[in-house]
Coordinates of C-alpha atoms in Angstrom, one line a residue:
Chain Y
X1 CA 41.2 91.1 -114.4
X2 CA 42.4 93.5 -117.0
X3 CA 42.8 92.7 -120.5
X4 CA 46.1 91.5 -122.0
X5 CA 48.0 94.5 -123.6
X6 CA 48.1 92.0 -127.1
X7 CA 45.8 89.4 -127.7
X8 CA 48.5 87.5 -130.0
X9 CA 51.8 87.8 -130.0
X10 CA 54.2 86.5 -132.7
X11 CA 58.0 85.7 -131.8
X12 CA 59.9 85.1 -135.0
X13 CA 62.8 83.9 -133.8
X14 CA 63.5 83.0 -130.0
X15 CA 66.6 82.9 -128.8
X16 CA 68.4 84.9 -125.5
X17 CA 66.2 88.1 -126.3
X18 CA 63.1 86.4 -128.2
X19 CA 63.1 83.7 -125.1
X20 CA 63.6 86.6 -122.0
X21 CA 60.6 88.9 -123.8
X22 CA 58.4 85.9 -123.6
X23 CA 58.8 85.6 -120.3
X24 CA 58.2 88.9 -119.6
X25 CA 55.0 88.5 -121.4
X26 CA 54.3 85.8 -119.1
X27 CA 55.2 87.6 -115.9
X28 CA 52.9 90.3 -116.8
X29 CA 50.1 89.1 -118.7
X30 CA 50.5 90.9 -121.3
X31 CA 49.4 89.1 -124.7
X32 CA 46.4 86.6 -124.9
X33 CA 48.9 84.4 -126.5
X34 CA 52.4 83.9 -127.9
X35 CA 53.6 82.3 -130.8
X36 CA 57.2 81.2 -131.3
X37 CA 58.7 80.8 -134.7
X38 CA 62.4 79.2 -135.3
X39 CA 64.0 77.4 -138.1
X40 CA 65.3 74.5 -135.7
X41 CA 63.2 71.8 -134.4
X42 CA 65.4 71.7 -131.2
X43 CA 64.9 74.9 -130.5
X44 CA 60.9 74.5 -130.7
X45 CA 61.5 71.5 -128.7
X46 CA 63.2 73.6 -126.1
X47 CA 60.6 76.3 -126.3
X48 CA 58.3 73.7 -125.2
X49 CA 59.9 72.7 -122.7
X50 CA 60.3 75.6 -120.9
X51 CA 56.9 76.5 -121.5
X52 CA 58.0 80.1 -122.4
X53 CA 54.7 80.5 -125.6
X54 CA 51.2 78.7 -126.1
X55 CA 52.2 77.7 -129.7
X56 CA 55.3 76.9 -131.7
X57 CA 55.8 77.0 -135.4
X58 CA 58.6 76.6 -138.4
X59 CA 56.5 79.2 -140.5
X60 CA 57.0 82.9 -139.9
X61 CA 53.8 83.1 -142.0
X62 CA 51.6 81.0 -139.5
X63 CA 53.2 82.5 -136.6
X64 CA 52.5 86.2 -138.1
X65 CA 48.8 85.4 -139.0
X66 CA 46.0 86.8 -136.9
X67 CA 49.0 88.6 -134.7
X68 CA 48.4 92.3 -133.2
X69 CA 51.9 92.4 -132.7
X70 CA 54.9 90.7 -134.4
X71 CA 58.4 91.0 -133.0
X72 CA 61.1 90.1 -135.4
X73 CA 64.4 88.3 -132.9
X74 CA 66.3 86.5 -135.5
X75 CA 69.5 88.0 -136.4
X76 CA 69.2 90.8 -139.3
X77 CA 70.8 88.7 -141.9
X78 CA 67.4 87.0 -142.1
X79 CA 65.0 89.9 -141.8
X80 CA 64.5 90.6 -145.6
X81 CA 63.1 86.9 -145.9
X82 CA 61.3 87.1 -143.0
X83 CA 59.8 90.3 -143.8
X84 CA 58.7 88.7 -147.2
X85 CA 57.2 85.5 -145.6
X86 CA 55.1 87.3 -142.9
X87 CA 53.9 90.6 -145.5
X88 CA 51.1 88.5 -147.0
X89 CA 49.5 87.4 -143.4
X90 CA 50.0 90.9 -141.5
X91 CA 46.7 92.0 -140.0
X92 CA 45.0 95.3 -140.6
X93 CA 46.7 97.3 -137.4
X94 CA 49.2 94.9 -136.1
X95 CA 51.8 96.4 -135.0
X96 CA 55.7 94.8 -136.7
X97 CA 58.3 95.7 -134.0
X98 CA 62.0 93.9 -133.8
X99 CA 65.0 93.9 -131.2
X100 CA 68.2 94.4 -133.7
X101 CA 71.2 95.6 -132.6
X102 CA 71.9 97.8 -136.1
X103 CA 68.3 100.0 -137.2
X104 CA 69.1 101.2 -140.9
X105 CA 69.0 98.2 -142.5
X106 CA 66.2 96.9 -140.4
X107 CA 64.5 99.9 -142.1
X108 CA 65.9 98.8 -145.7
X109 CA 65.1 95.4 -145.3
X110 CA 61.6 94.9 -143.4
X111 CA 60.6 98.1 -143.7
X112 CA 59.4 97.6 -147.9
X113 CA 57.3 94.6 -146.7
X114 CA 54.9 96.5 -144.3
X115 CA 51.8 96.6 -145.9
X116 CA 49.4 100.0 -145.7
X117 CA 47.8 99.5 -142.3
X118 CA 50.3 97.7 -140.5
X119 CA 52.3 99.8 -138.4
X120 CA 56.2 99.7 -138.1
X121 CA 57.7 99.8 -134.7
X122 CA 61.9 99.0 -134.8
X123 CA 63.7 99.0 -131.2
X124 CA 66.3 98.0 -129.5
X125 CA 66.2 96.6 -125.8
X126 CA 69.9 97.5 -125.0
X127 CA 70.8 94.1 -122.8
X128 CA 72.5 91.0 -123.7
X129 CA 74.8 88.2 -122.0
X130 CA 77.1 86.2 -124.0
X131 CA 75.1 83.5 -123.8
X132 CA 72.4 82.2 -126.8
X133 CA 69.4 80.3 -127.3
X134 CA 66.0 80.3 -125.6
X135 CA 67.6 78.7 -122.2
X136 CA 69.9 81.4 -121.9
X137 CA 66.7 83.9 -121.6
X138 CA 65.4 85.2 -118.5
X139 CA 62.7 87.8 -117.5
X140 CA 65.2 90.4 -115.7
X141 CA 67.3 90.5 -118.6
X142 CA 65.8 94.3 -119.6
X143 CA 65.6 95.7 -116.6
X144 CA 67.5 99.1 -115.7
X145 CA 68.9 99.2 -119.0
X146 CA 67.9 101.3 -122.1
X147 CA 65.3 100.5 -124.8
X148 CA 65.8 102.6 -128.2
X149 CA 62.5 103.1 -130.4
X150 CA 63.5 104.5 -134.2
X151 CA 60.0 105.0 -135.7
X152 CA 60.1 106.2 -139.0
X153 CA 58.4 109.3 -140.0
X154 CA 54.7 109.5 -139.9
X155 CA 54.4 106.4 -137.8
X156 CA 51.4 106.3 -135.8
X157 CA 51.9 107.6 -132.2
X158 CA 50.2 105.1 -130.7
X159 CA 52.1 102.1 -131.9
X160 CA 54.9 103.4 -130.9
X161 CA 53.4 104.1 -127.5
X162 CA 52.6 100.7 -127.4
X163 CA 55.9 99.0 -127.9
X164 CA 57.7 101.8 -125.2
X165 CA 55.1 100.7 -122.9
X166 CA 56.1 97.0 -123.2
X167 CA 59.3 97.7 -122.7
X168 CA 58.8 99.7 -119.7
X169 CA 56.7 96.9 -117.9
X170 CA 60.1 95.1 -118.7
X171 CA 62.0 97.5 -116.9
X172 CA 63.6 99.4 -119.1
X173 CA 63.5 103.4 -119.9
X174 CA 62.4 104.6 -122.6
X175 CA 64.7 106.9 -125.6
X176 CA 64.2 107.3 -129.3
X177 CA 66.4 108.5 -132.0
X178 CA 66.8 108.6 -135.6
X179 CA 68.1 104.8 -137.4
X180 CA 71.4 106.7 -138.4
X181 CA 72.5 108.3 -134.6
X182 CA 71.6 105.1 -133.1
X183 CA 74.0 102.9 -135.5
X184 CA 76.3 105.4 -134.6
X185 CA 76.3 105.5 -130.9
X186 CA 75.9 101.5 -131.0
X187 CA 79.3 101.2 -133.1
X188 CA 81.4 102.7 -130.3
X189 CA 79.7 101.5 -127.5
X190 CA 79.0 98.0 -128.4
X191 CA 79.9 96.6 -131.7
X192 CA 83.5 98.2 -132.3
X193 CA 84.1 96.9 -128.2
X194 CA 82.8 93.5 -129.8
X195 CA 85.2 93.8 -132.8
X196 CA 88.5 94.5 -130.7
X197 CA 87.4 91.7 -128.2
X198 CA 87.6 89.1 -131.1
X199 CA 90.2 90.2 -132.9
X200 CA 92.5 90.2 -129.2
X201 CA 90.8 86.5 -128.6
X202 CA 91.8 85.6 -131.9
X203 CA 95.6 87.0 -131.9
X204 CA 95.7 84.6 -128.6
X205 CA 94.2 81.7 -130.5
X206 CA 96.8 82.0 -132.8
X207 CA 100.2 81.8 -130.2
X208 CA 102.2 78.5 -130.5
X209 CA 100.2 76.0 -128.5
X210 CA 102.2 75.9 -124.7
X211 CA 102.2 79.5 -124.8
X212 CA 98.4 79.7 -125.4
X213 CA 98.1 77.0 -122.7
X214 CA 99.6 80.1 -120.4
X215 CA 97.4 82.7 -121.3
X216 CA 94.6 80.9 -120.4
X217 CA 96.3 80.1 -116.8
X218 CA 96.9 84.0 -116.4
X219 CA 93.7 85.1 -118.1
X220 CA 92.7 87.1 -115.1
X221 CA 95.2 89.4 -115.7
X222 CA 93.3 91.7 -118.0
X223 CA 92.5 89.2 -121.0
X224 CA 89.6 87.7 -119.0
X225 CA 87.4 90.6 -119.6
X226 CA 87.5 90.1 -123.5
X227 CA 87.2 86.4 -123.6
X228 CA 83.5 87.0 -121.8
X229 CA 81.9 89.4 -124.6
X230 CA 83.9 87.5 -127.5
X231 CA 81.9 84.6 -126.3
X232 CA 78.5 86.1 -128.1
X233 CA 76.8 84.2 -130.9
X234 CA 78.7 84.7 -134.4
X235 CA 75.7 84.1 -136.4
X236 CA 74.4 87.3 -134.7
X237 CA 77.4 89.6 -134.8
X238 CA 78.3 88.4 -138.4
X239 CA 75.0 90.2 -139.6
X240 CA 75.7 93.0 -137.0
X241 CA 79.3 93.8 -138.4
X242 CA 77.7 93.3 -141.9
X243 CA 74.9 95.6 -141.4
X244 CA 76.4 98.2 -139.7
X245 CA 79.6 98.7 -141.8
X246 CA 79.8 102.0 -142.5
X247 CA 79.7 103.8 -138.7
X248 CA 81.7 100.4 -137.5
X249 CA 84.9 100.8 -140.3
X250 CA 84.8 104.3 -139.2
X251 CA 85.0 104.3 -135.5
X252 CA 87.4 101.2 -136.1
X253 CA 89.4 103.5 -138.3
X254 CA 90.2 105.7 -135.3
X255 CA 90.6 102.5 -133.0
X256 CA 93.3 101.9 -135.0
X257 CA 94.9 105.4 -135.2
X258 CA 94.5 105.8 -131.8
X259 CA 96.8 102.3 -131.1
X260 CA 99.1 103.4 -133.1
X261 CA 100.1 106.3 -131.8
X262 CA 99.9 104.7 -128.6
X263 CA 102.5 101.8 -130.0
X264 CA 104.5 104.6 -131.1
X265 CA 105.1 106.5 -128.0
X266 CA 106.2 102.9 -126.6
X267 CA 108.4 102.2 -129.2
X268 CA 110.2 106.1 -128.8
X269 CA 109.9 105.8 -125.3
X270 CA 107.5 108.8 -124.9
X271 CA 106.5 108.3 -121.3
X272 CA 104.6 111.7 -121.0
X273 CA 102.4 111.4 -123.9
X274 CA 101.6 107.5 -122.9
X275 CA 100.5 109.2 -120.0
X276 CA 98.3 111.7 -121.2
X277 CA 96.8 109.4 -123.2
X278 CA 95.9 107.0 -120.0
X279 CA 94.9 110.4 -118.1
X280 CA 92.4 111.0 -121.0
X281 CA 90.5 107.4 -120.7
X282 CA 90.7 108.0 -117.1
X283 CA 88.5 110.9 -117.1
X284 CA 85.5 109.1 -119.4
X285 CA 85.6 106.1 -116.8
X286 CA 85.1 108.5 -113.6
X287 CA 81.7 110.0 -115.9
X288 CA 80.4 106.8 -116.2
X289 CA 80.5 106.5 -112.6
X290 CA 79.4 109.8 -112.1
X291 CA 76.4 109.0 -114.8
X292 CA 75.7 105.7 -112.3
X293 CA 77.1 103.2 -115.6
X294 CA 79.9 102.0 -114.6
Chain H
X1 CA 103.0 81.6 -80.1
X2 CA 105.6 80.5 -83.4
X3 CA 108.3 82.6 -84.6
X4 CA 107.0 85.3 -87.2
X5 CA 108.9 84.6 -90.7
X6 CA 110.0 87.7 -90.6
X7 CA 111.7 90.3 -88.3
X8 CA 111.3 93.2 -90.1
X9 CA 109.7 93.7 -93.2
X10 CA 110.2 97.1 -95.1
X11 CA 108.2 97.8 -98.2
X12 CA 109.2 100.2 -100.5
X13 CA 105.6 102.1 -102.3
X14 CA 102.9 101.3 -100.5
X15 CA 99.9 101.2 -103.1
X16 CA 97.4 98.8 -104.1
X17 CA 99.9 96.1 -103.6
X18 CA 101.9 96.9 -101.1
X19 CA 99.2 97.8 -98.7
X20 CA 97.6 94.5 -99.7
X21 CA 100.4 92.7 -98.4
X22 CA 101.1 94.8 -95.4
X23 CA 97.4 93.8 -94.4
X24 CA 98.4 89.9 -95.5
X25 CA 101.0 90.1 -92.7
X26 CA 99.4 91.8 -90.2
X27 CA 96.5 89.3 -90.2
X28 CA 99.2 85.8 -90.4
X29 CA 101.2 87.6 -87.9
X30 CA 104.7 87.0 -91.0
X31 CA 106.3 90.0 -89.5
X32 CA 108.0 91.3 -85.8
X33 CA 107.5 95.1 -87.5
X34 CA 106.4 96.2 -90.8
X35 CA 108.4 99.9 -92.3
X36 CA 106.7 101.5 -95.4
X37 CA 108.1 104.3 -97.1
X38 CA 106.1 106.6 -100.0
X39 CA 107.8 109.7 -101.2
X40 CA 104.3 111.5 -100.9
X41 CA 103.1 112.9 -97.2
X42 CA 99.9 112.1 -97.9
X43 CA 100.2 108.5 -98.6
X44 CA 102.2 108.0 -95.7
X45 CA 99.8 109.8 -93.3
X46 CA 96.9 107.1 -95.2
X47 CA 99.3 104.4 -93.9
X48 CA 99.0 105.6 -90.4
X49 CA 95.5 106.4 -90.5
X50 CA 94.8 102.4 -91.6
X51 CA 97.4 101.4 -89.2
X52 CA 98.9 98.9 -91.3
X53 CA 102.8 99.4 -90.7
X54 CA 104.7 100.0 -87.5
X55 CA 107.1 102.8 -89.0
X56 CA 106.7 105.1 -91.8
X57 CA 109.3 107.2 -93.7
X58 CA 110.1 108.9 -96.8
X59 CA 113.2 107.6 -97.0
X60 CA 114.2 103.9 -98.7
X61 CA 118.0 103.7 -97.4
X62 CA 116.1 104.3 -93.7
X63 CA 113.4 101.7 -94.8
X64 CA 115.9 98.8 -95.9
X65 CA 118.4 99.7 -93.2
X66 CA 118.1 96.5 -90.9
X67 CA 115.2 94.8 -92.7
X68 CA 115.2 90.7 -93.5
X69 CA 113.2 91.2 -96.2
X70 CA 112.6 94.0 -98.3
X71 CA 109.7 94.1 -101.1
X72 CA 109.4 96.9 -103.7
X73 CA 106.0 98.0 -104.6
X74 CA 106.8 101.2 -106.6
X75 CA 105.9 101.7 -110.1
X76 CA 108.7 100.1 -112.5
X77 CA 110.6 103.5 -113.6
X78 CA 111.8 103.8 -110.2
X79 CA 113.6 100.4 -109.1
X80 CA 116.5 102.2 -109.8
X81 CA 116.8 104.9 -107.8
X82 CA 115.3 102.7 -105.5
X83 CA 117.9 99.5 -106.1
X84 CA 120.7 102.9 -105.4
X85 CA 119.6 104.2 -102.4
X86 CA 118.7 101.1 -100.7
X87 CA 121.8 99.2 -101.6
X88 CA 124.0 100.5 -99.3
X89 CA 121.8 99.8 -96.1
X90 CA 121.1 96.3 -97.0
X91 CA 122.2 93.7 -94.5
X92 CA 123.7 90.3 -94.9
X93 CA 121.3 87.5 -95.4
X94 CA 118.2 90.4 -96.4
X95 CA 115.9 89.0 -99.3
X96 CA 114.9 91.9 -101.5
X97 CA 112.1 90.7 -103.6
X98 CA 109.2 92.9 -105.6
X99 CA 105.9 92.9 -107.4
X100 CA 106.3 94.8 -111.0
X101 CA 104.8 93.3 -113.7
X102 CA 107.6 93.5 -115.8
X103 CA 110.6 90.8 -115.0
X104 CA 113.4 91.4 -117.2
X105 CA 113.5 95.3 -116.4
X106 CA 113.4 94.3 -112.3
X107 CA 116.8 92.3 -113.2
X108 CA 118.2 94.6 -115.4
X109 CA 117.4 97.5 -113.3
X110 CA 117.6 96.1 -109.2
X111 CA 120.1 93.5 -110.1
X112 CA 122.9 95.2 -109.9
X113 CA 122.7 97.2 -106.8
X114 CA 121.8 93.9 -104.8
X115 CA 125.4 93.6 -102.9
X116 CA 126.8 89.9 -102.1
X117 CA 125.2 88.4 -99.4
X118 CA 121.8 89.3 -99.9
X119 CA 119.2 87.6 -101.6
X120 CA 117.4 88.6 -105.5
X121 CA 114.3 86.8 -105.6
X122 CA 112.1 89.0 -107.8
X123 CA 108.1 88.1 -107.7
X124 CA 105.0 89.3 -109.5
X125 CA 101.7 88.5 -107.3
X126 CA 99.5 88.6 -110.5
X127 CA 96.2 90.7 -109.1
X128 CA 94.9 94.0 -109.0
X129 CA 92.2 95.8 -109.3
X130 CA 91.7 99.7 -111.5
X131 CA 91.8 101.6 -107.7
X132 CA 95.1 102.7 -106.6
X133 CA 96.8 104.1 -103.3
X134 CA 96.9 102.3 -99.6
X135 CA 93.4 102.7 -98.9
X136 CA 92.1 100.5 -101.8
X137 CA 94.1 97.7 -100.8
X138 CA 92.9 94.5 -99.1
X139 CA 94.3 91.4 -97.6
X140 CA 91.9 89.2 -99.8
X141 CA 93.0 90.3 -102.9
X142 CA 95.8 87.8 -103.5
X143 CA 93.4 84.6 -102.7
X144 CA 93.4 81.9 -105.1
X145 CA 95.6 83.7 -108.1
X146 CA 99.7 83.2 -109.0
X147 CA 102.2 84.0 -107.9
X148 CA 105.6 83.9 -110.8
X149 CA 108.5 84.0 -109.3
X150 CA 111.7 84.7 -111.5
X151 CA 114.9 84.3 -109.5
X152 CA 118.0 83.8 -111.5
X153 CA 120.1 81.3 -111.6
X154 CA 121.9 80.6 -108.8
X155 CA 119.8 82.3 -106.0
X156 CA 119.6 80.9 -102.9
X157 CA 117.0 78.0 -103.2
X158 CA 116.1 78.8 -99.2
X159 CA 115.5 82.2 -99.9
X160 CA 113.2 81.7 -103.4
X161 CA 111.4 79.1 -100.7
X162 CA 110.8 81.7 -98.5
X163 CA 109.3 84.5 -100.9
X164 CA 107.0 81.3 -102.1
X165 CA 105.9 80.7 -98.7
X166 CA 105.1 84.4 -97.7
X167 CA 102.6 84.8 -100.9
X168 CA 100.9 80.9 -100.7
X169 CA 99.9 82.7 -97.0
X170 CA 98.5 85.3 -98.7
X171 CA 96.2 82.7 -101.2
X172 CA 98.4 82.4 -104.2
X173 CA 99.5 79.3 -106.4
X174 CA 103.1 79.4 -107.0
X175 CA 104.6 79.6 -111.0
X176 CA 108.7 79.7 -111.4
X177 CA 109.7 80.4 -115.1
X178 CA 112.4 83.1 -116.7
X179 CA 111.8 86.6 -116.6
X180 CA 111.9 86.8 -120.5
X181 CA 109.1 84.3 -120.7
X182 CA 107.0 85.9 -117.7
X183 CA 107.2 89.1 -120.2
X184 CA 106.1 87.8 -123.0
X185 CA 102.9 85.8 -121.5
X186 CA 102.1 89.0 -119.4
X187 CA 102.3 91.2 -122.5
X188 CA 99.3 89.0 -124.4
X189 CA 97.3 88.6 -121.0
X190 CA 97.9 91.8 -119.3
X191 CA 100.2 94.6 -121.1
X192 CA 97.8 94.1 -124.8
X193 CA 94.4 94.0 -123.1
X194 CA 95.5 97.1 -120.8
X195 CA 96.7 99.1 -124.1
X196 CA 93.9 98.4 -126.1
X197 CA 91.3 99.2 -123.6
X198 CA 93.2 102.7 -123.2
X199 CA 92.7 103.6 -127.0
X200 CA 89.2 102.4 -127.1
X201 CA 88.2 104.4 -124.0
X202 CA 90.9 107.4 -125.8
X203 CA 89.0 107.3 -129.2
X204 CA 85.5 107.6 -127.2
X205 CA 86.7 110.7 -125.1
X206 CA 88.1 112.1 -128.7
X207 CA 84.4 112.1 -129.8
X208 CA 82.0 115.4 -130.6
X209 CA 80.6 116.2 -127.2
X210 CA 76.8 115.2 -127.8
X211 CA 78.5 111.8 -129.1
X212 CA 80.3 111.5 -126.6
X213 CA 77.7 112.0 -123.6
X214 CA 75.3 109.1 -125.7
X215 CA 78.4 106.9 -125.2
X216 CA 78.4 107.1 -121.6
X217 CA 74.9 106.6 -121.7
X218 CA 74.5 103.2 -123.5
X219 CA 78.3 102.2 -122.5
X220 CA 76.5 98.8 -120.6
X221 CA 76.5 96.8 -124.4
X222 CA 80.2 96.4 -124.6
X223 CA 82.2 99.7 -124.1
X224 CA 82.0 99.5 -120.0
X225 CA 84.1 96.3 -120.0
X226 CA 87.3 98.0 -121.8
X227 CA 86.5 101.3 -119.3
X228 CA 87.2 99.2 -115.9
X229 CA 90.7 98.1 -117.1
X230 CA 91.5 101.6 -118.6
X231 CA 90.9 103.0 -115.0
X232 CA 93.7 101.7 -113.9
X233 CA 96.8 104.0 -113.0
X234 CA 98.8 105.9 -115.4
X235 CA 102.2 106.1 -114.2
X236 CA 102.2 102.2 -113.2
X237 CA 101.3 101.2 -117.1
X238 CA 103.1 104.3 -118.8
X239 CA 106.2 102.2 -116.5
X240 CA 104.8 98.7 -117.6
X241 CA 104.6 99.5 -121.0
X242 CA 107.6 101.0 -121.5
X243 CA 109.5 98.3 -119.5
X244 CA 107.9 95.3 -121.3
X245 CA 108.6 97.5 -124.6
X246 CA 109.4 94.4 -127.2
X247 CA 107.0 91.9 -126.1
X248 CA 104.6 94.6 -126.5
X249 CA 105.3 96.2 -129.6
X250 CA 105.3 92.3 -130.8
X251 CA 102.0 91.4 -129.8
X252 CA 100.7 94.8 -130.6
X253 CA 101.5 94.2 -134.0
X254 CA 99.5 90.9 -134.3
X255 CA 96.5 92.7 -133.2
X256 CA 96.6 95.0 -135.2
X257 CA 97.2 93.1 -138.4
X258 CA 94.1 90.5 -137.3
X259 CA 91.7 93.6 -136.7
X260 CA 92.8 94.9 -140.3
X261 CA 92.0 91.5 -141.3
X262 CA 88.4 91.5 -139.4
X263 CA 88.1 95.1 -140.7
X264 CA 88.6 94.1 -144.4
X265 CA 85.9 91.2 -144.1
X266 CA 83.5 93.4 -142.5
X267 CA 84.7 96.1 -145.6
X268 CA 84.3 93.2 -148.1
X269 CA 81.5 91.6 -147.0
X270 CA 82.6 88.4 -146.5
X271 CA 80.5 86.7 -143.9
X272 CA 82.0 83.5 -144.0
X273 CA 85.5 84.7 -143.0
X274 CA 83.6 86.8 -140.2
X275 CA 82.1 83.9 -138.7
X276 CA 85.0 81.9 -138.7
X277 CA 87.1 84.2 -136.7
X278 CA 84.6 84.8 -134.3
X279 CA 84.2 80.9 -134.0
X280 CA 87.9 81.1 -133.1
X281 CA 87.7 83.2 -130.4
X282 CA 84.8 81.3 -128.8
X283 CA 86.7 78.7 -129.0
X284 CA 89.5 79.9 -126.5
X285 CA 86.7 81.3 -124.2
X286 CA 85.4 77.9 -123.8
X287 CA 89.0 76.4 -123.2
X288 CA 88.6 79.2 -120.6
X289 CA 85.9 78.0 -119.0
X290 CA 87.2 73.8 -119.1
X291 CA 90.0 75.8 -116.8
X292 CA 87.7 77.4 -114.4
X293 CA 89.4 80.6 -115.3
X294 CA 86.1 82.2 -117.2

């Protein structure tokens, strides 16, 4: 039998993505061991249960010592103290990777607290359901989709070979780009989607009650598609909204021009330019299914 | 073998819907002949080609002329024309009914033309899907959604029966309420959700090209939801939207004033207020869910 990829692996944090990598890991033999590290005892408890790592621990510090590889999964809000609590234990040539959805401020915030030796690996596996905690997880979960890598300068290229090629043996291909681009790309494509989805959720919470009763009776209708992804974790998208202000306010900026003039052809009763404006989202729907997305 | 419900059944457009319910009829046998009439050559040859109507034409007045029931299935903007040309031709006892999802425009705009003796029992069959035209329709689509019916006061309690019974073949639970309420529930559910996922797609395609390309790329973490909807056709929702005009502008606004307030928390930094709006929203999702409508 071949040797594991990782002989240790720490999970700091294990909830729908921390939960579905370990069972990856699993699947493919690919570390020696795993280590899961969360704040709640009931979600240890659960980890144990499903049998998803070989050890469980409160202490980010524990799970990090004697680890080749440490992937952060807690949300980013936490990652500073994290990053603090694990520096002091890091091994000589383990590699720190994460999974968060915004990859500046991962840089800002765990970035200063890799020691000289350690090498520094941020990525994103581009999946998700709205569903949390490590139950939620499952070993599919990655595959098909993308996984984004956003090494920083001078990292070395065999760490970062490393964390694409457990990705891959996930399922997933392989891109990289600079912290910056991919907060950018993510704010349109994910979190500004996730933005409008609670904000429409929320104007529906917010109807006199029997008229809210009816919206949920007619849901399918169009609304039903919003309710799903406004179902996510808030914890989570609190720190991702947080974290990724500046390219979210922008994009959300011309979200909200764009409605407007929208509202305002309504109101004037500008049928053509309502209809140009539907042609024009029309067109970006038929590339996705020509680009096999949609 | 039983009576059909129907002698002859014209429907006026012969789209998604319509084509749906031709196929309903066909397969519980509701009609002695089935007429459609399209004003395009193209759709009518499609009609012929699927077989799913025993007379085509491009005229209405010839459709309606001798019909028991008569269902419009054109986009909104045309009942009109459509209530004018067909009035004339419609016998004593004929139902006229239709599926816009807009109520209060169908009155205002079909009302009138619908002679004495004949019956105004105006009906949305609340699903679709984003393909248009004859050949994306399918008998199946109507199974196990509502049907609002909207007759006004006074209408023939036989005929209103009739309509009811003709859609619960096709799968559909039966809703009565005003068209001025039907408007404003379809505006939040439907008419909002439709709009919003038309700018969000609109300010993507508005993007620098290299932008633009990544978006279709990564558009599985939240943007290909809002796509799907937005695919829907324009001259239907430029004819919704302009129809359902108040109850849209009204919710419209709310959105847009509970984004700014998302928008300014997110600006602000205030992770509190963040969280508590998304717990909001999950709220209704699960509400969703306890009505097996998630």
């Amino acid at each position: 039998m071949s040797e594991p990829m990782f002989e240790r692996v720490a999970l700091i944090g294990i909830g729908l993505i921390g939960s579905s990598l370990a069972r990856v890991m699993q699947r493919e033999r690919l570390a020696g061991s795993i280590v899961a590290c969360a704040r709640r005892a009931e979600t240890l408890a659960a980890v144990q249960r499903l049998a998803i790592a070989d050890d469980t621990t409160h202490d980010p510090a524990e799970a990090a010592d004697g680890a080749d590889l440490v992937v952060v999964c807690t949300p980013i809000g936490a990652y500073a103290a994290v990053g603090e609590a694990i520096a002091p234990r890091l091994r000589n040539g383990v590699i720190v990777s994460d999974v968060g959805s915004v990859k500046q401020t991962v840089v800002r915030d765990l970035g200063p607290h890799i020691p000289d030796g350690a090498h520094f690996v941020p990525a994103h596996p581009v999946a998700g359901t709205e569903h949390s905690g490590p139950e939620a997880g499952f070993a599919e979960l990655f595959e098909g989709r993308w996984c984004i890598l956003t090494p920083p300068p001078g990292t070395d290229p065999e760490a970062v070979k490393k964390v694409g090629a457990l990705w891959k043996r996930a399922g997933m291909t392989l891109e990289t780009m600079t912290p910056a681009h991919h907060d950018h790309v993510l704010a349109i494509t994910s979190h500004l989607p996730h933005l409008v989805a609670f904000s429409i959720v929320g104007t529906a919470a917010d109807l006199e009650q029997d008229l809210r009763q009816e919206v949920i009776k007619f849901a399918a209708s169009g609304f039903r598609d919003f309710t799903r992804i406004a179902a996510s974790d808030p914890t989570m998208w609190r720190d991702i909204f947080l974290n990724n202000r500046h390219a979210l306010l922008d994009v959300c900026g011309r979200l909200l021009e764009d409605i407007s003039r929208l509202q305002r052809a309504i109101r004037w009763g500008e049928g053509e330019e309502i209809e140009s404006l539907i042609e024009a989202s029309r067109e970006i729907r038929r590339k996705l299914i020509d680009a096999n997305q949609a």
